[in-house]
CSV table of C-alpha atoms and ligand atoms in Angstrom, one decimal:
chain,number,residue,atom,x,y,z
A,3,UNK,CA,0.2,-0.3,0.5
A,4,UNK,CA,1.3,3.3,-1.1
A,5,UNK,CA,0.0,7.1,0.7
A,6,UNK,CA,-2.0,8.6,-2.0
A,7,UNK,CA,-1.3,12.0,-3.7
A,8,UNK,CA,-4.2,14.3,-4.2
A,9,UNK,CA,-4.1,14.1,-7.4
A,10,UNK,CA,-5.5,10.1,-7.8
A,11,UNK,CA,-8.0,10.7,-5.3
A,12,UNK,CA,-10.7,11.4,-7.7
A,13,UNK,CA,-9.6,8.7,-9.6
A,14,UNK,CA,-10.0,5.9,-6.7
A,15,UNK,CA,-12.7,7.3,-6.0
A,16,UNK,CA,-13.9,6.8,-9.2
A,17,UNK,CA,-12.9,3.4,-9.3
A,18,UNK,CA,-14.5,2.3,-6.2
A,19,UNK,CA,-18.5,3.2,-6.6
A,20,UNK,CA,-17.5,1.1,-10.0
A,21,UNK,CA,-15.6,-1.9,-8.2
A,22,UNK,CA,-18.7,-1.6,-6.2
A,23,UNK,CA,-20.7,-2.0,-8.8
A,24,UNK,CA,-20.1,-4.6,-10.7
A,25,UNK,CA,-18.0,-7.0,-8.8
A,26,UNK,CA,-19.3,-9.8,-7.4
A,27,UNK,CA,-19.2,-12.2,-4.0
A,28,UNK,CA,-19.3,-16.1,-4.0
A,29,UNK,CA,-22.7,-16.8,-4.4
A,30,UNK,CA,-23.3,-15.4,-8.2
A,31,UNK,CA,-19.9,-17.3,-9.0
A,32,UNK,CA,-19.6,-19.4,-11.0
A,33,UNK,CA,-15.9,-21.0,-11.7
A,34,UNK,CA,-15.5,-23.8,-9.4
A,35,UNK,CA,-11.7,-22.7,-8.4
A,36,UNK,CA,-12.4,-19.1,-7.4
A,37,UNK,CA,-15.7,-19.9,-5.1
A,38,UNK,CA,-13.6,-22.3,-3.6
A,39,UNK,CA,-10.5,-19.6,-3.3
A,40,UNK,CA,-13.2,-17.5,-1.9
A,41,UNK,CA,-14.9,-18.9,0.4
A,42,UNK,CA,-12.1,-21.0,1.6
A,43,UNK,CA,-8.4,-19.3,1.0
A,44,UNK,CA,-9.6,-15.0,1.2
A,45,UNK,CA,-12.7,-15.4,3.2
A,46,UNK,CA,-10.7,-17.8,5.8
A,47,UNK,CA,-11.8,-16.6,9.8
A,48,UNK,CA,-8.8,-18.5,11.3
A,49,UNK,CA,-6.0,-16.5,12.9
A,50,UNK,CA,-3.2,-18.9,13.1
A,51,UNK,CA,-0.4,-18.3,16.6
A,52,UNK,CA,1.9,-17.4,13.2
A,53,UNK,CA,-0.8,-14.5,12.4
A,54,UNK,CA,-1.1,-13.7,16.1
A,55,UNK,CA,2.3,-13.4,16.9
A,56,UNK,CA,2.3,-11.0,13.5
A,57,UNK,CA,-0.4,-9.1,14.5
A,58,UNK,CA,1.1,-8.5,18.3
A,59,UNK,CA,4.4,-7.2,16.3
A,60,UNK,CA,2.4,-4.6,14.3
A,61,UNK,CA,0.6,-3.2,17.6
A,62,UNK,CA,4.2,-2.0,18.9
A,63,UNK,CA,5.6,-0.6,15.9
A,64,UNK,CA,2.1,0.9,15.2
A,65,UNK,CA,3.7,2.9,18.9
A,66,UNK,CA,6.7,3.8,17.7
A,67,UNK,CA,5.5,7.4,17.0
A,68,UNK,CA,9.1,7.9,17.5
A,69,UNK,CA,11.6,6.0,15.1
A,70,UNK,CA,12.1,7.4,11.4
A,71,UNK,CA,12.5,7.0,8.9
A,72,UNK,CA,13.3,8.9,5.7
A,73,UNK,CA,12.5,8.3,2.3
A,74,UNK,CA,14.2,9.9,-0.3
A,75,UNK,CA,11.8,10.3,-3.3
A,76,UNK,CA,12.5,6.3,-5.3
A,77,UNK,CA,9.8,4.4,-6.6
A,78,UNK,CA,6.3,6.3,-7.5
A,79,UNK,CA,6.6,8.7,-4.6
A,80,UNK,CA,9.7,11.8,-5.6
A,81,UNK,CA,9.5,13.9,-3.0
A,82,UNK,CA,11.3,13.7,0.4
A,83,UNK,CA,9.4,12.2,3.0
A,84,UNK,CA,10.0,11.6,6.4
A,85,UNK,CA,7.7,8.4,8.0
A,86,UNK,CA,7.8,7.8,11.7
A,87,UNK,CA,7.5,3.6,11.9
A,88,UNK,CA,3.6,4.0,13.5
A,89,UNK,CA,3.0,6.0,9.6
A,90,UNK,CA,5.0,2.9,7.7
A,91,UNK,CA,2.6,0.0,9.9
A,92,UNK,CA,-0.3,1.8,8.9
A,93,UNK,CA,0.0,3.6,5.7
A,94,UNK,CA,3.3,1.4,3.3
A,95,UNK,CA,2.8,-2.2,5.0
A,96,UNK,CA,-0.2,-4.2,3.3
A,97,UNK,CA,-3.0,-4.2,6.0
A,98,UNK,CA,-3.8,-7.7,8.4
A,99,UNK,CA,-6.8,-8.4,6.0
A,100,UNK,CA,-5.0,-8.5,2.7
A,101,UNK,CA,-1.7,-10.0,4.2
A,102,UNK,CA,-3.6,-12.6,5.8
A,103,UNK,CA,-4.9,-13.7,2.2
A,104,UNK,CA,-1.3,-13.5,0.8
A,105,UNK,CA,-0.4,-16.3,4.0
A,106,UNK,CA,-3.6,-18.5,3.8
A,107,UNK,CA,-2.9,-18.5,-0.4
A,108,UNK,CA,0.5,-19.9,0.4
A,109,UNK,CA,-1.0,-22.6,2.4
A,110,UNK,CA,-3.4,-23.3,0.2
A,111,UNK,CA,-1.1,-23.8,-2.9
A,112,UNK,CA,1.8,-25.0,-0.9
A,113,UNK,CA,3.9,-22.3,-2.9
A,114,UNK,CA,7.3,-22.4,-2.3
A,115,UNK,CA,9.4,-20.0,-4.7
A,116,UNK,CA,8.2,-16.8,-3.1
A,117,UNK,CA,8.3,-13.5,-4.1
A,118,UNK,CA,8.2,-10.0,-2.9
A,119,UNK,CA,9.0,-7.0,-4.8
A,120,UNK,CA,8.7,-4.3,-1.9
A,121,UNK,CA,10.1,-5.2,1.6
A,122,UNK,CA,10.0,-1.8,3.1
A,123,UNK,CA,10.7,-2.4,6.6
A,124,UNK,CA,9.4,-6.2,6.0
A,125,UNK,CA,6.1,-7.0,7.8
A,126,UNK,CA,4.0,-7.8,4.4
A,127,UNK,CA,7.7,-10.4,4.0
A,128,UNK,CA,6.7,-11.7,8.2
A,129,UNK,CA,2.4,-13.0,6.6
A,130,UNK,CA,4.9,-15.0,3.1
A,131,UNK,CA,7.7,-16.6,4.9
A,132,UNK,CA,5.4,-17.8,8.3
A,133,UNK,CA,3.1,-19.6,6.2
A,134,UNK,CA,5.3,-22.0,4.4
A,135,UNK,CA,8.6,-22.2,7.1
A,136,UNK,CA,10.3,-24.8,4.5
A,137,UNK,CA,9.5,-22.5,1.2
A,138,UNK,CA,12.5,-19.2,0.4
A,139,UNK,CA,10.7,-16.0,0.7
A,140,UNK,CA,12.8,-13.1,-1.1
A,141,UNK,CA,11.9,-9.8,-0.3
A,142,UNK,CA,13.7,-6.9,-2.5
A,143,UNK,CA,13.9,-3.1,-0.7
A,144,UNK,CA,15.9,0.4,-2.3
A,145,UNK,CA,16.1,2.2,1.3
A,146,UNK,CA,18.9,1.5,3.3
A,147,UNK,CA,16.7,2.5,5.7
A,148,UNK,CA,13.9,0.3,5.3
A,149,UNK,CA,16.3,-2.3,4.5
A,150,UNK,CA,18.2,-1.6,7.8
A,151,UNK,CA,15.2,-1.9,9.6
A,152,UNK,CA,13.8,-5.5,8.5
A,153,UNK,CA,17.1,-7.4,8.5
A,154,UNK,CA,17.3,-6.3,12.4
A,155,UNK,CA,12.9,-7.4,12.2
A,156,UNK,CA,13.4,-10.3,10.9
A,157,UNK,CA,15.9,-12.3,13.2
A,158,UNK,CA,13.4,-10.2,16.2
A,159,UNK,CA,10.7,-12.5,14.5
A,160,UNK,CA,12.8,-15.7,14.2
A,161,UNK,CA,12.6,-16.2,10.6
A,162,UNK,CA,15.2,-18.2,8.9
A,163,UNK,CA,13.6,-18.4,5.4
A,164,UNK,CA,14.0,-14.8,4.2
A,165,UNK,CA,16.8,-13.4,1.1
A,166,UNK,CA,16.2,-10.0,2.3
A,167,UNK,CA,17.9,-7.9,-1.5
A,168,UNK,CA,19.0,-3.9,-1.7
A,169,UNK,CA,18.9,-2.0,-4.4
A,170,UNK,CA,16.8,-0.3,-6.9
A,171,UNK,CA,14.4,-2.8,-8.5
A,172,UNK,CA,15.6,-2.3,-11.7
A,173,UNK,CA,18.8,-3.7,-10.8
A,174,UNK,CA,18.0,-6.4,-8.2
A,175,UNK,CA,14.7,-7.8,-9.7
A,176,UNK,CA,16.8,-9.9,-12.8
A,177,UNK,CA,19.3,-11.4,-10.7
A,178,UNK,CA,16.9,-12.6,-8.1
A,179,UNK,CA,14.6,-14.1,-10.4
A,180,UNK,CA,17.3,-16.2,-12.2
A,181,UNK,CA,19.0,-17.3,-8.5
A,182,UNK,CA,15.1,-18.4,-8.0
A,183,UNK,CA,15.1,-19.9,-11.3
A,184,UNK,CA,10.9,-20.5,-11.2
A,185,UNK,CA,8.6,-19.0,-8.8
A,186,UNK,CA,5.3,-19.0,-7.1
A,187,UNK,CA,4.4,-16.5,-5.8
A,188,UNK,CA,4.8,-12.9,-6.5
A,189,UNK,CA,3.5,-10.3,-4.8
A,190,UNK,CA,4.4,-6.4,-7.1
A,191,UNK,CA,4.7,-4.1,-3.8
A,192,UNK,CA,6.3,-0.5,-4.7
A,193,UNK,CA,7.1,1.8,-7.7
A,194,UNK,CA,3.7,1.6,-8.2
A,195,UNK,CA,4.0,3.5,-12.2
A,196,UNK,CA,3.2,2.3,-15.6
A,197,UNK,CA,5.9,1.7,-16.8
A,198,UNK,CA,7.9,0.1,-14.1
A,199,UNK,CA,4.6,-2.0,-13.6
A,200,UNK,CA,4.4,-3.7,-16.4
A,201,UNK,CA,8.3,-3.9,-17.3
A,202,UNK,CA,8.5,-6.0,-13.7
A,203,UNK,CA,5.3,-8.2,-14.7
A,204,UNK,CA,7.3,-8.7,-18.8
A,205,UNK,CA,10.6,-9.4,-16.3
A,206,UNK,CA,9.1,-12.1,-14.7
A,207,UNK,CA,6.9,-14.1,-16.7
A,208,UNK,CA,9.6,-16.5,-18.4
A,209,UNK,CA,10.3,-17.2,-14.6
A,210,UNK,CA,6.2,-18.6,-14.5
A,211,UNK,CA,4.8,-21.9,-14.7
A,212,UNK,CA,1.1,-23.5,-14.6
A,213,UNK,CA,0.2,-22.8,-11.1
A,214,UNK,CA,2.1,-19.2,-10.2
A,215,UNK,CA,0.2,-16.3,-9.3
A,216,UNK,CA,1.6,-12.6,-9.1
A,217,UNK,CA,-0.2,-10.1,-7.2
A,218,UNK,CA,-0.3,-6.6,-8.2
A,219,UNK,CA,-0.8,-4.6,-5.5
A,220,UNK,CA,-2.8,-0.8,-5.8
A,221,UNK,CA,-4.0,-1.6,-9.3
A,222,UNK,CA,-6.6,1.4,-9.1
A,223,UNK,CA,-4.0,3.4,-7.5
A,224,UNK,CA,-3.3,5.9,-10.5
A,225,UNK,CA,-4.8,6.1,-14.2
A,226,UNK,CA,-0.9,4.5,-14.6
A,227,UNK,CA,-2.7,1.8,-12.2
A,228,UNK,CA,-5.1,1.4,-13.8
A,229,UNK,CA,-3.4,1.0,-17.7
A,230,UNK,CA,-0.9,-1.8,-16.7
A,231,UNK,CA,-2.7,-3.5,-14.6
A,232,UNK,CA,-5.9,-3.6,-18.2
A,233,UNK,CA,-2.7,-4.5,-20.1
A,234,UNK,CA,-1.7,-7.1,-17.6
A,235,UNK,CA,-4.9,-8.9,-18.1
A,236,UNK,CA,-5.0,-8.5,-22.0
A,237,UNK,CA,-1.4,-10.6,-22.1
A,238,UNK,CA,-1.8,-14.2,-24.2
A,239,UNK,CA,-0.3,-15.6,-20.6
A,240,UNK,CA,-2.9,-14.6,-18.3
A,241,UNK,CA,-6.0,-16.7,-18.0
A,242,UNK,CA,-7.7,-15.7,-15.7
A,243,UNK,CA,-7.8,-12.7,-13.7
A,244,UNK,CA,-10.2,-11.2,-10.4
A,245,UNK,CA,-9.6,-7.9,-9.9
A,246,UNK,CA,-10.1,-6.8,-5.8
A,247,UNK,CA,-9.6,-3.0,-5.8
A,248,UNK,CA,-7.5,-2.7,-4.2
A,249,UNK,CA,-4.9,-5.5,-5.5
A,250,UNK,CA,-5.5,-8.3,-8.3
A,251,UNK,CA,-4.1,-11.8,-8.9
A,252,UNK,CA,-3.1,-12.7,-12.6
A,253,UNK,CA,-3.7,-17.1,-13.3
A,254,UNK,CA,-1.9,-18.6,-15.8
A,255,UNK,CA,-3.8,-21.9,-15.8
A,256,UNK,CA,-3.5,-23.3,-19.0
A,257,UNK,CA,-6.8,-25.9,-18.8
A,258,UNK,CA,-9.1,-23.3,-19.0
A,259,UNK,CA,-11.9,-23.2,-21.5
A,260,UNK,CA,-11.4,-19.5,-22.0
A,261,UNK,CA,-9.4,-16.0,-20.4
A,262,UNK,CA,-11.3,-15.2,-17.5
A,263,UNK,CA,-11.6,-11.8,-15.8
A,264,UNK,CA,-13.6,-10.9,-12.6
A,265,UNK,CA,-13.7,-8.3,-10.1
A,266,UNK,CA,-14.6,-9.7,-7.5
A,267,UNK,CA,-16.0,-8.2,-3.6
A,268,UNK,CA,-14.5,-10.0,-1.5
A,269,UNK,CA,-15.6,-9.8,2.4
A,270,UNK,CA,-13.3,-9.3,5.1
B,4,SAM,C1,4.4,-0.2,-0.2
B,4,SAM,S1,5.5,-0.3,0.4
B,4,SAM,C2,6.2,-2.7,1.0
B,4,SAM,C3,5.5,-2.5,1.7
B,4,SAM,C4,5.3,-4.3,2.5
B,4,SAM,N1,5.1,-4.6,1.3
B,4,SAM,C5,4.2,-4.5,3.3
B,4,SAM,O1,3.6,-5.1,3.1
B,4,SAM,O2,5.1,-4.1,4.4
B,4,SAM,C6,7.0,-0.5,-1.4
B,4,SAM,C7,8.6,0.1,-1.1
B,4,SAM,O3,9.0,-0.6,-2.1
B,4,SAM,C8,10.6,0.1,-2.1
B,4,SAM,N2,11.0,0.9,-3.6
B,4,SAM,C9,9.8,1.6,-4.8
B,4,SAM,N3,10.6,1.7,-5.6
B,4,SAM,C10,11.6,0.9,-5.5
B,4,SAM,C11,12.1,0.6,-6.4
B,4,SAM,N4,12.5,1.4,-7.4
B,4,SAM,N5,13.7,-0.1,-5.6
B,4,SAM,C12,13.5,-0.8,-5.1
B,4,SAM,N6,13.2,0.0,-4.4
B,4,SAM,C13,12.0,0.6,-3.9
B,4,SAM,C14,9.8,1.1,-1.7
B,4,SAM,O4,10.9,2.2,-0.7
B,4,SAM,C15,9.1,1.5,-0.3
B,4,SAM,O5,9.1,0.6,0.8
């Protein structure tokens, strides 16, 4: 999640209204795969011990108003800014309800090779790493201070399966993909701009397989992100896309009769 510049707010409000009127709940879903995903993964209410541990960790961070990080205008937000850990926990890290969905997807589909593009201070990464301690999570971050906090936090929470890589995505993404060889789950959660999002997506494509899932965050954050999303779901490799307004899931399953793009309303 990223902080919204005023210029994008009108676009987001219209996109949200469109989504409210055109999305469907699980009760009208004819695809068995998507129904199962909605009913048994995304709307899963259970809070496991892992999730409780992460929530507790988040609560501690949300009280830290005096510890601050300088953001030096990388990615979609070009101006420099200073944010407290408390603000980061609330505004930049994936909200618990969203990150919990990734956690349950990993458990349901047994994803092993996971890539997160945009670590920030590592809150979202915790859900990915805890979901499958036998899997490997690669996570990329360009802000030195965020990287240092994330490193410390992973030690504090005792995560053994995270590879944290510092540097701009433009320098680290391809090398990381080559190291991973193949990806099961990718979360694109940084540098939410039209060109970069399409470029990252195209770089990832040679490393996916039939059961991979790519998640794009903030797909209706700006006109550029909306355009990138529409171009991505039109690509021939994408056989199923799910637009949850806040983020979008794309699948590459080959056994589908035809490409389907759903707009979905999931209750938390
Ligand atoms: C929305 S935050 C990630 C939140 C994280 N996934 C979570 O849920 O806790 C996006 C992060 O991407 C980083 N970022 C943005 N553009 C980047 C780029 N081009 N290269 C490297 N890091 C970048 C920012 O520094 C920021 O920390």
